RNA sequence: GGAAAGAUGGCAGAGCGGUUUAAUGCGGCGGUCUUGAAAACCGUUGAGGGUAACACCUCCGGGGGUUCGAAUCCCUCUCUUUCCGCCA
């Protein structure tokens, strides 16, 4: 959520930013400013009244203490009038506060200067590509998985439903190896390892922006009003809800492995074949809380980390800087990582690394104390997948097939304990 | 799941209707003293809104109520602790 003061003071900049996103409702900005103006006017009014009422109450107290009952009673009458007036204004004030909030939650983050205008995925900029994929004929991963009995989609179907695969034997071992590999690499890069709750409350879902707009994406446990996390970003970032950090604690780098749960309502076709899109999957997430002056250096550092992971897995990939129209609601700049799946001749997104600037921090009330100004200031939050498992597994199965089985990349062999998966 | 007690500033901890505009201690910061440090002493030290700067307003777990006036009384929710029960 953007800060209303920021919108008020940077109206033109905000509108330009929304244009880069192809945002459909730029009139919300004018509305927000208008309502805010009215709200502040009422606030001044009610505060003046409160101040008067406080003074009267104090005088009444003094009169009572001196035993001057008549004077006290006279002042009481005066107070009653003020109270009626105040109640009136307060009602309007809270209405306006709600309506300004309702407007603000509909306004997406303002893109960073490097982000290009664009409407859809077609307009994304490729900023890196690892070179041509190996040539030859490749089977799609679901065939490879079936051949070697690595994943039992039917069993998962029976136990739960589609999108909940059962990993078997070597397939399960590969998953565990990848999780450990990713976590170890993150720790080596300076991230502290956490293990988080997989269910979160409403406040947390709201804090990272899943609520109110992405309600349908999450599994909701209605009996206890909890949500299954769609990503470890939610619990990890909410560690810092209502927290004031010291400047020297930044950048704060944390990581966690978690299962992730997504309803993925409305996804069909080849998109959901095999491991391409699941309701439950595993992911190692990295989260950084950064000083606003350094958050874009931090973003580049995260990109370099994710890049090194994919390189160590010896997979062909590319990095895209998302255009305004394809970027998530809360992000100021996002890099997507896509690995090539030659069995399907398509790119699969395996990581998305974003800088949210103060957009999440504002909702979370995540601040740090600025040493120069001595004041609290919103921090920047960033996160990224490092990495999401299923599509990495799919890419390994499709890229590293040999007549003997699937070749395990050298970096991963210490974790699997075998060089060929069959 | 049952019973009882409790939730106050970075921490500890008073306050239970009007000198609380939150005591006191610890910690933090600044200063005096000192060659330097420690000790001692003095000062300072929550967040948000608002202002050119003051003033001023809000916040004592959340929400609601009583009252001229609520940290203090009432209702309600949440959480914590202790005891009992159940349990990986």
CSV table of C-alpha atoms (C1' of nucleotides) in Angstrom, one decimal:
chain,number,residue,atom,x,y,z
A,1,UNK,CA,0.0,0.0,0.0
A,2,UNK,CA,1.3,3.4,-0.9
A,3,UNK,CA,1.4,6.1,1.7
A,4,UNK,CA,-1.1,8.8,1.3
A,5,UNK,CA,1.5,11.5,2.1
A,6,UNK,CA,3.6,10.1,-0.8
A,7,UNK,CA,0.7,10.3,-3.2
A,8,UNK,CA,-0.2,13.8,-2.0
A,9,UNK,CA,3.4,15.0,-2.5
A,10,UNK,CA,4.2,13.1,-5.7
A,11,UNK,CA,0.9,13.1,-7.6
A,12,UNK,CA,2.4,13.4,-11.1
A,13,UNK,CA,5.1,10.8,-10.5
A,14,UNK,CA,2.5,8.4,-9.2
A,15,UNK,CA,0.3,8.9,-12.2
A,16,UNK,CA,3.2,8.3,-14.6
A,17,UNK,CA,4.0,5.1,-12.7
A,18,UNK,CA,0.5,3.9,-13.1
A,19,UNK,CA,0.7,4.6,-16.8
A,20,UNK,CA,3.8,2.3,-17.1
A,21,UNK,CA,1.6,-0.4,-15.5
A,22,UNK,CA,-1.3,0.3,-17.8
A,23,UNK,CA,-3.3,0.7,-14.7
A,24,UNK,CA,-7.0,1.1,-15.6
A,25,UNK,CA,-8.2,3.3,-12.7
A,26,UNK,CA,-5.8,6.3,-12.4
A,27,UNK,CA,-8.8,8.4,-11.2
A,28,UNK,CA,-8.3,6.7,-7.9
A,29,UNK,CA,-5.4,9.0,-7.2
A,30,UNK,CA,-7.5,12.1,-7.5
A,31,UNK,CA,-10.1,10.5,-5.3
A,32,UNK,CA,-7.6,9.5,-2.7
A,33,UNK,CA,-6.3,13.0,-2.5
A,34,UNK,CA,-9.7,14.6,-2.3
A,35,UNK,CA,-10.9,12.3,0.5
A,36,UNK,CA,-7.7,12.7,2.4
A,37,UNK,CA,-8.0,16.5,2.3
A,38,UNK,CA,-11.5,16.2,3.7
A,39,UNK,CA,-10.4,13.7,6.3
A,40,UNK,CA,-7.6,16.0,7.5
A,41,UNK,CA,-10.0,18.9,7.8
A,42,UNK,CA,-12.3,16.9,10.0
A,43,UNK,CA,-9.4,15.6,12.1
A,44,UNK,CA,-8.3,19.1,12.9
A,45,UNK,CA,-11.9,20.0,13.9
A,46,UNK,CA,-12.4,17.0,16.1
A,47,UNK,CA,-9.0,17.5,17.8
A,48,UNK,CA,-9.9,21.1,18.6
A,49,UNK,CA,-13.1,19.9,20.2
A,50,UNK,CA,-11.3,17.2,22.1
A,51,UNK,CA,-8.8,19.7,23.4
A,52,UNK,CA,-11.6,22.0,24.6
A,53,UNK,CA,-13.4,19.1,26.3
A,54,UNK,CA,-10.2,18.0,28.0
A,55,UNK,CA,-9.7,21.5,29.4
A,56,UNK,CA,-13.3,21.5,30.7
A,57,UNK,CA,-12.9,18.1,32.3
A,58,UNK,CA,-9.8,19.3,34.1
A,59,UNK,CA,-11.7,22.4,35.4
A,60,UNK,CA,-14.6,20.4,36.5
A,61,UNK,CA,-12.2,18.2,38.5
A,62,UNK,CA,-10.8,21.3,40.2
A,63,UNK,CA,-14.2,22.7,41.1
A,64,UNK,CA,-15.2,19.4,42.6
A,65,UNK,CA,-12.1,19.3,44.7
A,66,UNK,CA,-12.8,22.7,46.0
A,67,UNK,CA,-16.4,21.7,46.7
A,68,UNK,CA,-17.8,24.2,44.2
A,69,UNK,CA,-20.6,22.0,42.9
A,70,UNK,CA,-22.6,24.6,41.1
A,71,UNK,CA,-19.8,25.7,38.9
A,72,UNK,CA,-18.9,22.1,38.1
A,73,UNK,CA,-22.5,21.3,37.1
A,74,UNK,CA,-22.6,24.4,34.9
A,75,UNK,CA,-19.5,23.2,33.0
A,76,UNK,CA,-20.9,19.8,32.6
A,77,UNK,CA,-23.7,21.2,30.5
A,78,UNK,CA,-21.1,22.9,28.3
A,79,UNK,CA,-19.3,19.7,27.8
A,80,UNK,CA,-22.4,17.8,26.7
A,81,UNK,CA,-22.8,20.2,23.7
A,82,UNK,CA,-19.2,19.6,22.7
A,83,UNK,CA,-19.7,15.8,23.0
A,84,UNK,CA,-22.6,15.8,20.6
A,85,UNK,CA,-20.6,17.8,18.0
A,86,UNK,CA,-17.6,15.5,18.4
A,87,UNK,CA,-19.6,12.4,18.0
A,88,UNK,CA,-21.0,13.7,14.7
A,89,UNK,CA,-17.6,14.5,13.3
A,90,UNK,CA,-16.0,11.3,14.5
A,91,UNK,CA,-18.6,9.3,12.7
A,92,UNK,CA,-17.8,11.1,9.4
A,93,UNK,CA,-14.1,10.9,10.2
A,94,UNK,CA,-14.1,7.1,10.6
A,95,UNK,CA,-16.2,6.7,7.4
A,96,UNK,CA,-13.6,8.8,5.5
A,97,UNK,CA,-10.8,6.8,7.0
A,98,UNK,CA,-12.3,3.6,5.8
A,99,UNK,CA,-13.0,4.9,2.4
A,100,UNK,CA,-9.5,6.3,1.9
A,101,UNK,CA,-8.1,2.9,2.9
A,102,UNK,CA,-10.5,1.2,0.5
A,103,UNK,CA,-9.1,3.4,-2.3
A,104,UNK,CA,-5.4,2.9,-1.3
A,105,UNK,CA,-5.6,-0.9,-1.3
A,106,UNK,CA,-6.6,-0.7,-4.9
A,107,UNK,CA,-3.6,1.2,-6.0
A,108,UNK,CA,-0.6,-0.9,-7.1
A,109,UNK,CA,3.0,-0.1,-6.4
A,110,UNK,CA,4.8,2.5,-8.5
A,111,UNK,CA,7.4,0.9,-10.9
A,112,UNK,CA,11.1,1.6,-10.5
A,113,UNK,CA,12.7,3.7,-13.2
A,114,UNK,CA,14.2,0.7,-15.1
A,115,UNK,CA,10.8,-0.8,-15.6
A,116,UNK,CA,9.4,-0.4,-19.2
A,117,UNK,CA,5.9,0.2,-20.0
A,118,UNK,CA,4.1,-2.9,-21.4
A,119,UNK,CA,0.9,-4.8,-21.4
A,120,UNK,CA,1.7,-8.5,-21.0
A,121,UNK,CA,4.4,-11.1,-20.8
A,122,UNK,CA,5.3,-10.4,-24.4
A,123,UNK,CA,6.7,-7.0,-23.4
A,124,UNK,CA,9.1,-8.3,-20.8
A,125,UNK,CA,12.8,-7.6,-21.4
A,126,UNK,CA,15.2,-10.4,-21.6
A,127,UNK,CA,18.3,-9.3,-19.6
A,128,UNK,CA,20.2,-12.5,-19.6
A,129,UNK,CA,20.2,-15.8,-21.5
A,130,UNK,CA,22.5,-18.8,-20.8
A,131,UNK,CA,22.8,-19.8,-24.4
A,132,UNK,CA,21.1,-22.4,-26.6
A,133,UNK,CA,19.6,-25.5,-25.0
A,134,UNK,CA,21.2,-28.8,-25.9
A,135,UNK,CA,19.9,-30.4,-29.0
A,136,UNK,CA,18.3,-33.8,-29.5
A,137,UNK,CA,15.0,-35.3,-28.7
A,138,UNK,CA,13.7,-35.1,-25.2
A,139,UNK,CA,10.7,-36.6,-23.5
A,140,UNK,CA,8.4,-34.5,-21.3
A,141,UNK,CA,9.1,-34.9,-17.6
A,142,UNK,CA,5.9,-36.8,-16.9
A,143,UNK,CA,7.0,-39.5,-19.2
A,144,UNK,CA,10.5,-39.6,-17.7
A,145,UNK,CA,9.0,-39.7,-14.2
A,146,UNK,CA,6.6,-42.5,-15.1
A,147,UNK,CA,9.3,-44.5,-16.8
A,148,UNK,CA,11.5,-44.4,-13.7
A,149,UNK,CA,8.6,-44.4,-11.2
A,150,UNK,CA,9.7,-41.1,-9.6
A,151,UNK,CA,6.3,-39.5,-9.3
A,152,UNK,CA,2.9,-41.1,-8.9
A,153,UNK,CA,0.4,-38.6,-10.1
A,154,UNK,CA,-2.5,-41.1,-9.9
A,155,UNK,CA,-1.8,-41.9,-6.3
A,156,UNK,CA,-1.7,-38.2,-5.4
A,157,UNK,CA,-5.0,-37.9,-7.2
A,158,UNK,CA,-6.5,-40.7,-5.2
A,159,UNK,CA,-5.2,-39.4,-1.8
A,160,UNK,CA,-6.1,-35.8,-2.3
A,161,UNK,CA,-6.9,-34.6,-5.9
A,162,UNK,CA,-5.1,-33.3,-8.9
A,163,UNK,CA,-2.1,-31.1,-8.3
A,164,UNK,CA,-1.0,-33.1,-5.3
A,165,UNK,CA,1.7,-35.5,-6.6
A,166,UNK,CA,3.2,-38.3,-4.7
A,167,UNK,CA,7.0,-38.4,-5.0
A,168,UNK,CA,8.5,-41.9,-4.9
A,169,UNK,CA,11.9,-43.3,-4.1
A,170,UNK,CA,14.5,-41.5,-6.3
A,171,UNK,CA,12.0,-38.8,-7.0
A,172,UNK,CA,11.5,-38.1,-3.3
A,173,UNK,CA,15.2,-38.3,-2.7
A,174,UNK,CA,15.8,-35.7,-5.4
A,175,UNK,CA,13.3,-33.4,-3.8
A,176,UNK,CA,15.1,-33.7,-0.4
A,177,UNK,CA,18.5,-33.2,-2.0
A,178,UNK,CA,17.3,-30.0,-3.8
A,179,UNK,CA,15.8,-28.6,-0.6
A,180,UNK,CA,19.1,-29.2,1.3
A,181,UNK,CA,21.2,-27.8,-1.5
A,182,UNK,CA,19.2,-24.6,-1.8
A,183,UNK,CA,19.2,-24.0,1.9
A,184,UNK,CA,22.9,-24.7,2.2
A,185,UNK,CA,23.6,-22.3,-0.6
A,186,UNK,CA,21.4,-19.6,1.0
A,187,UNK,CA,23.1,-20.0,4.3
A,188,UNK,CA,26.5,-19.7,2.6
A,189,UNK,CA,25.3,-16.5,1.0
A,190,UNK,CA,24.6,-15.1,4.4
A,191,UNK,CA,20.9,-15.9,4.9
A,192,UNK,CA,19.7,-17.0,8.4
A,193,UNK,CA,17.6,-20.2,8.2
A,194,UNK,CA,14.1,-20.3,9.6
A,195,UNK,CA,11.3,-22.8,9.8
A,196,UNK,CA,7.9,-21.1,9.8
A,197,UNK,CA,4.3,-21.9,10.5
A,198,UNK,CA,2.5,-23.1,7.3
A,199,UNK,CA,-0.8,-21.5,8.4
A,200,UNK,CA,-1.1,-17.8,9.0
A,201,UNK,CA,-3.8,-15.6,10.4
A,202,UNK,CA,-5.6,-12.8,8.6
A,203,UNK,CA,-3.3,-10.1,9.8
A,204,UNK,CA,-0.3,-11.8,8.2
A,205,UNK,CA,-2.1,-12.5,5.0
A,206,UNK,CA,-3.0,-8.8,4.9
A,207,UNK,CA,0.5,-7.7,5.8
A,208,UNK,CA,2.1,-9.1,2.7
A,209,UNK,CA,-0.8,-8.2,0.4
A,210,UNK,CA,-2.5,-11.6,-0.1
A,211,UNK,CA,-5.6,-10.2,1.4
A,212,UNK,CA,-7.8,-8.6,0.4
A,213,UNK,CA,-7.3,-9.1,-3.4
A,214,UNK,CA,-5.9,-12.6,-3.7
A,215,UNK,CA,-8.3,-14.2,-1.3
A,216,UNK,CA,-9.3,-16.9,-3.8
A,217,UNK,CA,-5.7,-18.1,-4.3
A,218,UNK,CA,-5.3,-19.3,-0.7
A,219,UNK,CA,-6.7,-22.4,1.1
A,220,UNK,CA,-8.8,-21.1,3.9
A,221,UNK,CA,-9.3,-23.1,7.1
A,222,UNK,CA,-12.6,-21.6,8.1
A,223,UNK,CA,-13.0,-23.3,11.5
A,224,UNK,CA,-10.0,-21.4,12.8
A,225,UNK,CA,-9.9,-18.6,10.2
A,226,UNK,CA,-6.4,-19.4,9.1
A,227,UNK,CA,-4.8,-19.6,5.7
A,228,UNK,CA,-2.4,-22.1,4.3
A,229,UNK,CA,0.6,-20.2,3.1
A,230,UNK,CA,1.0,-19.7,-0.7
A,231,UNK,CA,4.7,-19.0,-0.1
A,232,UNK,CA,7.1,-18.7,2.8
A,233,UNK,CA,7.3,-15.0,2.0
A,234,UNK,CA,4.1,-14.5,4.1
A,235,UNK,CA,5.4,-15.9,7.5
A,236,UNK,CA,8.9,-14.7,6.9
A,237,UNK,CA,8.0,-11.1,6.1
A,238,UNK,CA,5.5,-11.0,8.9
A,239,UNK,CA,8.2,-11.6,11.4
A,240,UNK,CA,8.8,-7.9,11.0
A,241,UNK,CA,5.2,-6.7,11.3
A,242,UNK,CA,5.2,-3.8,13.8
A,243,UNK,CA,8.9,-3.9,14.2
A,244,UNK,CA,11.4,-1.0,14.4
A,245,UNK,CA,14.9,-2.2,13.5
A,246,UNK,CA,18.2,-0.5,14.1
A,247,UNK,CA,19.9,0.8,11.0
A,248,UNK,CA,22.9,-1.4,11.6
A,249,UNK,CA,20.7,-4.5,11.4
A,250,UNK,CA,20.1,-3.9,7.7
A,251,UNK,CA,20.3,-5.6,5.4
A,252,UNK,CA,18.6,-8.4,7.3
A,253,UNK,CA,18.7,-11.6,5.2
A,254,UNK,CA,16.6,-14.7,6.0
A,255,UNK,CA,15.6,-17.9,4.3
A,256,UNK,CA,13.2,-20.7,4.8
A,257,UNK,CA,12.1,-23.9,3.1
A,258,UNK,CA,8.4,-24.5,3.1
A,259,UNK,CA,5.6,-26.3,1.4
A,260,UNK,CA,3.4,-23.9,-0.5
A,261,UNK,CA,-0.3,-24.2,-1.2
A,262,UNK,CA,-2.2,-22.5,-4.0
A,263,UNK,CA,-5.7,-23.1,-5.2
A,264,UNK,CA,-4.9,-22.0,-8.7
A,265,UNK,CA,-8.5,-21.6,-9.6
A,266,UNK,CA,-9.1,-21.3,-13.3
A,267,UNK,CA,-5.9,-23.0,-14.6
A,268,UNK,CA,-6.4,-25.6,-17.3
A,269,UNK,CA,-4.8,-27.4,-20.2
A,270,UNK,CA,-1.1,-28.0,-20.9
A,271,UNK,CA,-0.3,-25.4,-18.3
A,272,UNK,CA,-1.1,-27.9,-15.5
A,273,UNK,CA,0.3,-31.0,-17.0
A,274,UNK,CA,2.8,-32.9,-14.8
A,275,UNK,CA,4.7,-30.7,-12.5
A,276,UNK,CA,4.0,-27.5,-14.3
A,277,UNK,CA,1.4,-26.1,-11.9
A,278,UNK,CA,0.5,-27.7,-8.6
A,279,UNK,CA,-1.7,-27.0,-5.6
A,280,UNK,CA,1.1,-28.1,-3.2
A,281,UNK,CA,4.8,-27.7,-3.9
A,282,UNK,CA,8.1,-27.0,-2.1
A,283,UNK,CA,10.1,-23.9,-2.3
A,284,UNK,CA,13.1,-22.2,-0.6
A,285,UNK,CA,12.4,-18.6,-0.2
A,286,UNK,CA,14.8,-15.7,0.5
A,287,UNK,CA,13.7,-12.5,2.1
A,288,UNK,CA,15.7,-9.3,2.7
A,289,UNK,CA,14.8,-6.2,4.7
A,290,UNK,CA,17.0,-3.5,3.3
A,291,UNK,CA,17.9,0.2,3.7
A,292,UNK,CA,16.1,2.2,1.1
A,293,UNK,CA,19.4,3.6,-0.3
A,294,UNK,CA,20.7,0.1,-1.0
A,295,UNK,CA,17.7,-2.0,-1.9
A,296,UNK,CA,18.4,-2.1,-5.6
A,297,UNK,CA,22.0,-3.3,-5.0
A,298,UNK,CA,20.4,-5.9,-2.8
A,299,UNK,CA,18.1,-6.9,-5.6
A,300,UNK,CA,21.0,-7.4,-7.9
A,301,UNK,CA,22.7,-9.5,-5.3
A,302,UNK,CA,19.6,-11.7,-5.0
A,303,UNK,CA,19.5,-12.1,-8.7
A,304,UNK,CA,23.2,-13.2,-8.7
A,305,UNK,CA,22.4,-15.8,-6.0
A,306,UNK,CA,19.5,-17.3,-7.9
A,307,UNK,CA,21.5,-17.3,-11.1
A,308,UNK,CA,24.3,-19.2,-9.5
A,309,UNK,CA,21.8,-21.9,-8.3
A,310,UNK,CA,20.5,-22.5,-11.7
A,311,UNK,CA,24.0,-22.6,-13.2
A,312,UNK,CA,25.1,-25.2,-10.6
A,313,UNK,CA,22.2,-27.3,-11.7
A,314,UNK,CA,23.4,-26.9,-15.3
A,315,UNK,CA,20.1,-25.9,-16.7
A,316,UNK,CA,19.5,-23.5,-19.7
A,317,UNK,CA,17.7,-20.4,-18.5
A,318,UNK,CA,17.0,-16.8,-19.1
A,319,UNK,CA,16.3,-13.8,-16.9
A,320,UNK,CA,13.5,-11.4,-17.7
A,321,UNK,CA,12.9,-7.9,-16.3
A,322,UNK,CA,9.1,-7.7,-16.1
A,323,UNK,CA,7.3,-4.9,-17.8
A,324,UNK,CA,4.9,-2.7,-15.9
A,325,UNK,CA,1.8,-4.6,-17.1
A,326,UNK,CA,3.1,-8.1,-16.1
A,327,UNK,CA,4.4,-7.1,-12.7
A,328,UNK,CA,2.7,-8.2,-9.5
A,329,UNK,CA,0.5,-5.6,-7.7
A,330,UNK,CA,2.9,-5.1,-4.8
A,331,UNK,CA,6.2,-5.0,-6.7
A,332,UNK,CA,8.3,-2.1,-7.8
A,333,UNK,CA,10.6,-4.2,-10.0
A,334,UNK,CA,10.7,-7.9,-10.6
A,335,UNK,CA,13.1,-10.3,-12.3
A,336,UNK,CA,11.7,-13.7,-13.5
A,337,UNK,CA,13.9,-16.7,-14.0
A,338,UNK,CA,12.8,-19.2,-16.6
A,339,UNK,CA,14.4,-22.5,-17.3
A,340,UNK,CA,14.0,-24.2,-20.6
A,341,UNK,CA,12.1,-27.5,-20.6
A,342,UNK,CA,13.1,-29.2,-23.9
A,343,UNK,CA,10.6,-32.1,-23.5
A,344,UNK,CA,7.8,-29.5,-23.8
A,345,UNK,CA,9.7,-26.9,-25.8
A,346,UNK,CA,8.7,-24.2,-23.3
A,347,UNK,CA,10.1,-21.9,-20.6
A,348,UNK,CA,9.1,-22.6,-17.0
A,349,UNK,CA,9.2,-19.9,-14.4
A,350,UNK,CA,11.2,-21.1,-11.4
A,351,UNK,CA,11.9,-17.9,-9.6
A,352,UNK,CA,10.6,-14.4,-9.2
A,353,UNK,CA,12.8,-11.8,-7.4
A,354,UNK,CA,11.2,-8.5,-6.5
A,355,UNK,CA,11.8,-5.3,-4.6
A,356,UNK,CA,8.7,-4.0,-3.0
A,357,UNK,CA,10.3,-0.9,-1.7
A,358,UNK,CA,8.0,0.4,1.1
A,359,UNK,CA,4.8,-1.0,-0.3
A,360,UNK,CA,4.7,-4.0,2.0
A,361,UNK,CA,6.6,-2.2,4.8
A,362,UNK,CA,3.8,0.4,5.0
A,363,UNK,CA,1.2,-2.3,5.7
A,364,UNK,CA,3.5,-4.2,8.0
A,365,UNK,CA,4.6,-1.0,9.8
A,366,UNK,CA,8.2,-2.3,9.3
A,367,UNK,CA,10.5,0.6,10.1
A,368,UNK,CA,14.1,1.3,11.1
A,369,UNK,CA,15.6,4.2,12.9
A,370,UNK,CA,17.5,6.5,10.5
A,371,UNK,CA,20.7,7.5,12.2
A,372,UNK,CA,20.9,10.9,10.5
A,373,UNK,CA,17.3,12.1,11.0
A,374,UNK,CA,16.9,10.2,14.3
A,375,UNK,CA,13.4,9.3,13.0
A,376,UNK,CA,11.7,6.1,12.2
A,377,UNK,CA,11.4,5.4,8.5
A,378,UNK,CA,9.9,2.6,6.4
A,379,UNK,CA,12.3,-0.1,5.3
A,380,UNK,CA,12.4,-1.8,1.9
A,381,UNK,CA,11.4,-5.4,1.6
A,382,UNK,CA,12.6,-7.8,-1.1
A,383,UNK,CA,12.0,-11.5,-1.7
A,384,UNK,CA,12.6,-14.2,-4.2
A,385,UNK,CA,12.3,-17.9,-4.8
A,386,UNK,CA,15.6,-19.7,-4.5
A,387,UNK,CA,14.1,-21.9,-5.8
A,388,UNK,CA,10.7,-23.4,-6.5
A,389,UNK,CA,11.1,-27.2,-6.7
A,390,UNK,CA,8.6,-28.8,-9.1
A,391,UNK,CA,9.7,-27.0,-12.3
A,392,UNK,CA,13.3,-27.4,-11.4
A,393,UNK,CA,12.7,-31.1,-11.1
A,394,UNK,CA,10.8,-31.0,-14.4
A,395,UNK,CA,13.7,-29.2,-16.0
A,396,UNK,CA,16.3,-31.7,-14.6
A,397,UNK,CA,14.3,-34.6,-15.8
A,398,UNK,CA,13.9,-33.1,-19.3
A,399,UNK,CA,17.4,-31.6,-19.8
A,400,UNK,CA,19.6,-34.3,-18.2
A,401,UNK,CA,18.1,-37.4,-19.7
A,402,UNK,CA,20.6,-40.0,-20.9
A,403,UNK,CA,20.1,-43.6,-22.1
A,404,UNK,CA,21.1,-44.8,-18.6
A,405,UNK,CA,18.8,-42.5,-16.7
A,406,UNK,CA,18.8,-38.9,-15.5
A,407,UNK,CA,22.2,-37.4,-14.9
A,408,UNK,CA,22.5,-35.6,-11.6
A,409,UNK,CA,24.5,-32.3,-11.8
A,410,UNK,CA,27.8,-32.5,-10.0
A,411,UNK,CA,26.8,-29.8,-7.4
A,412,UNK,CA,23.9,-32.0,-6.4
A,413,UNK,CA,25.6,-35.4,-6.2
A,414,UNK,CA,26.8,-34.8,-2.6
A,415,UNK,CA,23.1,-34.3,-1.7
A,416,UNK,CA,21.6,-37.2,-3.6
A,417,UNK,CA,24.3,-39.7,-3.1
A,418,UNK,CA,24.0,-41.0,-6.6
A,419,UNK,CA,25.0,-39.7,-10.0
A,420,UNK,CA,22.3,-41.3,-12.1
A,421,UNK,CA,18.6,-41.3,-11.2
A,422,UNK,CA,16.7,-44.3,-12.6
B,1,G,C1',-11.0,-29.6,26.6
B,2,G,C1',-11.7,-27.9,32.3
B,3,A,C1',-10.1,-24.3,36.3
B,4,A,C1',-7.5,-20.0,38.1
B,5,A,C1',-4.5,-15.7,37.5
B,6,G,C1',-2.8,-12.1,34.3
B,7,A,C1',-1.7,-8.5,29.7
B,8,U,C1',1.2,-1.1,31.5
B,9,G,C1',7.1,2.3,27.7
B,10,G,C1',13.6,-1.6,25.2
B,11,C,C1',13.2,-4.7,30.0
B,12,A,C1',11.5,-5.1,35.1
B,13,G,C1',7.6,-3.0,37.8
B,14,A,C1',3.9,0.6,40.6
B,15,G,C1',-0.7,2.8,39.6
B,16,C,C1',-7.4,0.3,40.4
B,17,G,C1',-12.1,7.3,38.8
B,18,G,C1',-9.5,13.8,38.7
B,19,U,C1',-1.3,16.7,41.1
B,20,U,C1',-0.4,9.9,35.7
B,21,U,C1',0.5,15.6,31.1
B,22,A,C1',2.3,6.9,33.3
B,23,A,C1',6.1,6.7,39.6
B,24,U,C1',10.6,4.0,40.4
B,25,G,C1',14.6,0.8,38.9
B,26,C,C1',17.6,-1.4,35.0
B,27,G,C1',19.3,-0.6,30.1
B,28,G,C1',20.4,3.2,26.0
B,29,C,C1',22.2,8.2,24.8
B,30,G,C1',24.6,13.1,26.1
B,31,G,C1',27.5,15.7,29.8
B,32,U,C1',30.6,16.8,34.4
B,33,C,C1',34.9,14.7,36.7
B,34,U,C1',39.4,11.8,34.6
B,35,U,C1',45.7,11.1,31.0
B,36,G,C1',41.9,7.4,29.5
B,37,A,C1',38.2,4.2,31.6
B,38,A,C1',35.2,2.7,35.7
B,39,A,C1',32.4,4.6,39.7
B,40,A,C1',29.7,8.8,41.2
B,41,C,C1',26.7,12.9,39.9
B,42,C,C1',23.5,15.8,36.3
B,43,G,C1',20.5,15.7,32.1
B,44,U,C1',18.0,12.9,28.4
B,45,U,C1',15.4,8.6,26.6
B,46,G,C1',8.1,5.2,23.4
B,47,A,C1',4.9,5.4,18.8
B,48,G,C1',1.6,7.8,15.3
B,49,G,C1',-0.9,12.2,13.6
B,50,G,C1',-0.5,17.6,13.3
B,51,U,C1',2.6,22.4,12.8
B,52,A,C1',7.2,26.7,9.4
B,53,A,C1',8.2,25.8,14.6
B,54,C,C1',5.2,25.5,18.9
B,55,A,C1',0.4,24.3,20.5
B,56,C,C1',-2.6,20.4,20.2
B,57,C,C1',-4.7,15.1,19.4
B,58,U,C1',-4.5,9.6,19.8
B,59,C,C1',-2.3,5.1,21.9
B,60,C,C1',-1.6,1.3,29.0
B,61,G,C1',-3.5,-6.5,24.6
B,62,G,C1',-8.0,-5.7,20.5
B,63,G,C1',-13.2,-3.9,20.2
B,64,G,C1',-17.5,-1.7,22.6
B,65,G,C1',-19.8,0.7,26.9
B,66,U,C1',-20.6,3.9,31.7
B,67,U,C1',-18.8,9.1,33.1
B,68,C,C1',-17.9,16.0,32.7
B,69,G,C1',-13.4,12.9,33.2
B,70,A,C1',-11.0,5.8,32.4
B,71,A,C1',-4.6,2.5,32.6
B,72,U,C1',-8.2,2.5,36.7
B,73,C,C1',-15.4,0.6,36.5
B,74,C,C1',-18.6,-2.8,33.1
B,75,C,C1',-19.2,-6.1,28.6
B,76,U,C1',-16.8,-8.8,24.9
B,77,C,C1',-12.8,-11.0,22.1
B,78,U,C1',-7.7,-12.5,21.7
B,79,C,C1',-3.4,-14.0,23.9
B,80,U,C1',0.0,-15.5,28.0
B,81,U,C1',1.1,-18.1,32.6
B,82,U,C1',0.1,-22.0,36.3
B,83,C,C1',-2.6,-26.5,37.5
B,84,C,C1',-5.6,-30.7,35.6
B,85,G,C1',-6.9,-33.8,31.2
B,86,C,C1',-5.3,-35.6,26.3
B,87,C,C1',-1.2,-36.3,23.0
B,88,A,C1',3.4,-36.7,18.4
